[in-house]
Amino acid sequence: VESGPVSSWGGIAGASLATVSRPIELKAPCNRVSGAFRINGDWGQFNNGLIQLANAVSLIVERRGALALGSAPKVVANYLRSSGEDLAMAAVRPWVCTDPNVPTTEAMQAHEVFYHAEHSADSRLRDARVVANLFAMLQQKYRPELEAFEEAHGLAKGYNAVHMRGLENRCVHEPIPNILADAVNPFLGRPVTTMDICRCEPDYIRAYLRSMNADESLPVVLAHDNQQPIEAARIIYNFGAVSFFHANDNTPFSSEEVVIIDMLLLMRAKAVVLNPMSSLSGIVEKVRFAVQPPVPAVPFKDLAQDIEHREPHNNG
């Protein structure tokens, strides 16, 4: 399967489970598995757990489905709270058998699963579809909140989105992908800098959107981690941007739910400016790629490739 270039265009507002759940390969029936694969321990944040989930599926598929998946990554189950284990396991059932009662015959520590990555086009597309399936379910769960926010802020007919992520001040020390610079520089009129990317400078946002031929007249949604309040205020001032994070400071949503809804808003946007240093941005792009035909755009961190060998960022 040819995966094609990644895309920052489209969104999942109209995506159904049927759109994202079609496996590349047929799974083995549960009555034919020889044992279960289990993820031991806990490692990283929610984004890292999503990578572990996709990689666990790939590990089983590599064995031609001879194993069941006996457990979801703990960080994903914990992040999604009471429904976490069930949601995560339901998301992978198009690809693998899930049965907690099958005896464990193979296990790996969570960090080992995280660093296990297949690099084939089939594997990368499968990774994207696994995570997209989970977010299609989360979209159904939070659809009332998403649609209420979009209606209240005039977003129902479409919007662009920006993900700003400082990575605990480490973002500015990351290398700039050449392919991003090649795409954005002609529209920026100068070489892009890490300050542009990490602080989402207004000129950079406009150049990024123009590199995708996006409709700049659309309203803007800003998703961020509140680590750069001055920069966030500048984006809100320059673009009239709205932010679910700030709009819901006094609501009953947990911090985990705000992150999930922010991610869904990024996925539902017409065009989105993402951070190539952020695994959260990478997961958003993977989901968008899984449910929409690809068009040439600015690519960034792959869900199952280019993983830095360092401590995971906090939700980023």
PDB file of N, CA and C in Angstrom, residues 165 167 169-182 192-198 204 274-278 298-301 306-310 313:
ATOM      1  N   ARG A 165       3.350  24.548  20.774  1.00  0.00           N
ATOM      2  CA  ARG A 165       3.906  23.663  21.798  1.00  0.00           C
ATOM      3  C   ARG A 165       5.348  24.058  22.070  1.00  0.00           C
ATOM      4  N   LEU A 167       7.339  22.570  24.423  1.00  0.00           N
ATOM      5  CA  LEU A 167       8.112  21.401  24.876  1.00  0.00           C
ATOM      6  C   LEU A 167       9.032  21.746  26.040  1.00  0.00           C
ATOM      7  N   ASN A 169      10.416  24.453  26.885  1.00  0.00           N
ATOM      8  CA  ASN A 169      11.542  25.286  26.403  1.00  0.00           C
ATOM      9  C   ASN A 169      12.575  24.505  25.602  1.00  0.00           C
ATOM     10  N   ARG A 170      12.289  23.230  25.267  1.00  0.00           N
ATOM     11  CA  ARG A 170      13.241  22.460  24.463  1.00  0.00           C
ATOM     12  C   ARG A 170      12.996  22.604  22.965  1.00  0.00           C
ATOM     13  N   CYS A 171      11.830  23.102  22.612  1.00  0.00           N
ATOM     14  CA  CYS A 171      11.458  23.174  21.204  1.00  0.00           C
ATOM     15  C   CYS A 171      12.483  23.957  20.375  1.00  0.00           C
ATOM     16  N   VAL A 172      12.956  25.080  20.907  1.00  0.00           N
ATOM     17  CA  VAL A 172      13.849  25.948  20.117  1.00  0.00           C
ATOM     18  C   VAL A 172      15.202  25.307  19.855  1.00  0.00           C
ATOM     19  N   HIS A 173      15.516  24.221  20.545  1.00  0.00           N
ATOM     20  CA  HIS A 173      16.804  23.556  20.347  1.00  0.00           C
ATOM     21  C   HIS A 173      16.716  22.385  19.372  1.00  0.00           C
ATOM     22  N   GLU A 174      15.525  22.131  18.832  1.00  0.00           N
ATOM     23  CA  GLU A 174      15.330  21.025  17.903  1.00  0.00           C
ATOM     24  C   GLU A 174      15.720  21.441  16.483  1.00  0.00           C
ATOM     25  N   PRO A 175      16.185  20.508  15.657  1.00  0.00           N
ATOM     26  CA  PRO A 175      16.489  20.834  14.261  1.00  0.00           C
ATOM     27  C   PRO A 175      15.211  21.067  13.459  1.00  0.00           C
ATOM     28  N   ILE A 176      15.299  21.911  12.454  1.00  0.00           N
ATOM     29  CA  ILE A 176      14.170  22.193  11.575  1.00  0.00           C
ATOM     30  C   ILE A 176      14.194  21.208  10.408  1.00  0.00           C
ATOM     31  N   PRO A 177      13.123  20.457  10.194  1.00  0.00           N
ATOM     32  CA  PRO A 177      13.107  19.533   9.051  1.00  0.00           C
ATOM     33  C   PRO A 177      13.290  20.293   7.739  1.00  0.00           C
ATOM     34  N   ASN A 178      14.171  19.787   6.893  1.00  0.00           N
ATOM     35  CA  ASN A 178      14.435  20.467   5.617  1.00  0.00           C
ATOM     36  C   ASN A 178      13.177  20.593   4.775  1.00  0.00           C
ATOM     37  N   ILE A 179      12.345  19.562   4.798  1.00  0.00           N
ATOM     38  CA  ILE A 179      11.169  19.577   3.943  1.00  0.00           C
ATOM     39  C   ILE A 179      10.175  20.642   4.378  1.00  0.00           C
ATOM     40  N   LEU A 180      10.124  20.939   5.691  1.00  0.00           N
ATOM     41  CA  LEU A 180       9.281  22.026   6.174  1.00  0.00           C
ATOM     42  C   LEU A 180       9.832  23.359   5.698  1.00  0.00           C
ATOM     43  N   ALA A 181      11.139  23.556   5.849  1.00  0.00           N
ATOM     44  CA  ALA A 181      11.758  24.808   5.413  1.00  0.00           C
ATOM     45  C   ALA A 181      11.553  25.025   3.921  1.00  0.00           C
ATOM     46  N   ASP A 182      11.716  23.965   3.122  1.00  0.00           N
ATOM     47  CA  ASP A 182      11.553  24.085   1.676  1.00  0.00           C
ATOM     48  C   ASP A 182      10.132  24.499   1.309  1.00  0.00           C
ATOM     49  N   VAL A 192      12.945  29.937   7.656  1.00  0.00           N
ATOM     50  CA  VAL A 192      12.169  29.721   8.868  1.00  0.00           C
ATOM     51  C   VAL A 192      13.114  29.425  10.031  1.00  0.00           C
ATOM     52  N   THR A 193      12.754  29.871  11.227  1.00  0.00           N
ATOM     53  CA  THR A 193      13.564  29.647  12.427  1.00  0.00           C
ATOM     54  C   THR A 193      12.790  28.805  13.436  1.00  0.00           C
ATOM     55  N   THR A 194      13.518  28.293  14.413  1.00  0.00           N
ATOM     56  CA  THR A 194      12.829  27.546  15.471  1.00  0.00           C
ATOM     57  C   THR A 194      11.908  28.461  16.279  1.00  0.00           C
ATOM     58  N   MET A 195      12.252  29.737  16.389  1.00  0.00           N
ATOM     59  CA  MET A 195      11.366  30.679  17.077  1.00  0.00           C
ATOM     60  C   MET A 195      10.035  30.782  16.341  1.00  0.00           C
ATOM     61  N   ASP A 196      10.089  30.820  15.008  1.00  0.00           N
ATOM     62  CA  ASP A 196       8.856  30.852  14.224  1.00  0.00           C
ATOM     63  C   ASP A 196       7.973  29.660  14.568  1.00  0.00           C
ATOM     64  N   ILE A 197       8.593  28.465  14.573  1.00  0.00           N
ATOM     65  CA  ILE A 197       7.846  27.224  14.762  1.00  0.00           C
ATOM     66  C   ILE A 197       7.329  27.091  16.187  1.00  0.00           C
ATOM     67  N   CYS A 198       8.196  27.333  17.147  1.00  0.00           N
ATOM     68  CA  CYS A 198       7.855  27.065  18.546  1.00  0.00           C
ATOM     69  C   CYS A 198       6.926  28.124  19.133  1.00  0.00           C
ATOM     70  N   TYR A 204       4.755  33.401  10.297  1.00  0.00           N
ATOM     71  CA  TYR A 204       4.972  31.980  10.027  1.00  0.00           C
ATOM     72  C   TYR A 204       3.645  31.261   9.829  1.00  0.00           C
ATOM     73  N   LEU A 274       0.915  22.677  12.377  1.00  0.00           N
ATOM     74  CA  LEU A 274       1.356  21.756  13.412  1.00  0.00           C
ATOM     75  C   LEU A 274       2.840  21.930  13.702  1.00  0.00           C
ATOM     76  N   ASN A 275       3.274  21.399  14.834  1.00  0.00           N
ATOM     77  CA  ASN A 275       4.664  21.557  15.273  1.00  0.00           C
ATOM     78  C   ASN A 275       5.449  20.293  14.929  1.00  0.00           C
ATOM     79  N   PRO A 276       6.472  20.379  14.073  1.00  0.00           N
ATOM     80  CA  PRO A 276       7.194  19.171  13.660  1.00  0.00           C
ATOM     81  C   PRO A 276       7.980  18.524  14.776  1.00  0.00           C
ATOM     82  N   MET A 277       8.145  19.202  15.916  1.00  0.00           N
ATOM     83  CA  MET A 277       8.873  18.639  17.041  1.00  0.00           C
ATOM     84  C   MET A 277       7.942  17.937  18.041  1.00  0.00           C
ATOM     85  N   SER A 278       6.637  17.993  17.815  1.00  0.00           N
ATOM     86  CA  SER A 278       5.667  17.539  18.805  1.00  0.00           C
ATOM     87  C   SER A 278       5.043  16.212  18.415  1.00  0.00           C
ATOM     88  N   VAL A 298       2.961  20.212   4.373  1.00  0.00           N
ATOM     89  CA  VAL A 298       4.135  20.198   5.237  1.00  0.00           C
ATOM     90  C   VAL A 298       4.083  18.982   6.145  1.00  0.00           C
ATOM     91  N   PRO A 299       5.007  18.017   6.007  1.00  0.00           N
ATOM     92  CA  PRO A 299       5.018  16.843   6.867  1.00  0.00           C
ATOM     93  C   PRO A 299       5.818  17.077   8.144  1.00  0.00           C
ATOM     94  N   PHE A 300       5.658  16.213   9.090  1.00  0.00           N
ATOM     95  CA  PHE A 300       6.372  16.352  10.345  1.00  0.00           C
ATOM     96  C   PHE A 300       6.488  15.012  11.005  1.00  0.00           C
ATOM     97  N   LYS A 301       6.742  14.985  12.272  1.00  0.00           N
ATOM     98  CA  LYS A 301       7.110  13.763  12.986  1.00  0.00           C
ATOM     99  C   LYS A 301       6.138  12.619  12.738  1.00  0.00           C
ATOM    100  N   ASP A 306      11.248   8.169  13.535  1.00  0.00           N
ATOM    101  CA  ASP A 306      11.907   9.396  13.978  1.00  0.00           C
ATOM    102  C   ASP A 306      11.612   9.690  15.442  1.00  0.00           C
ATOM    103  N   ILE A 307      11.560   8.648  16.264  1.00  0.00           N
ATOM    104  CA  ILE A 307      11.318   8.827  17.691  1.00  0.00           C
ATOM    105  C   ILE A 307      12.643   9.133  18.382  1.00  0.00           C
ATOM    106  N   GLU A 308      12.698  10.261  19.086  1.00  0.00           N
ATOM    107  CA  GLU A 308      13.946  10.618  19.754  1.00  0.00           C
ATOM    108  C   GLU A 308      14.192   9.687  20.938  1.00  0.00           C
ATOM    109  N   HIS A 309      15.436   9.355  21.162  1.00  0.00           N
ATOM    110  CA  HIS A 309      15.794   8.503  22.304  1.00  0.00           C
ATOM    111  C   HIS A 309      16.076   9.384  23.509  1.00  0.00           C
ATOM    112  N   ARG A 310      14.989   9.837  24.128  1.00  0.00           N
ATOM    113  CA  ARG A 310      15.087  10.699  25.295  1.00  0.00           C
ATOM    114  C   ARG A 310      13.805  10.546  26.096  1.00  0.00           C
ATOM    115  N   HIS A 313       8.110  13.856  26.344  1.00  0.00           N
ATOM    116  CA  HIS A 313       7.575  15.130  26.770  1.00  0.00           C
ATOM    117  C   HIS A 313       6.221  14.926  27.458  1.00  0.00           C
TER     118      HIS A 313
END
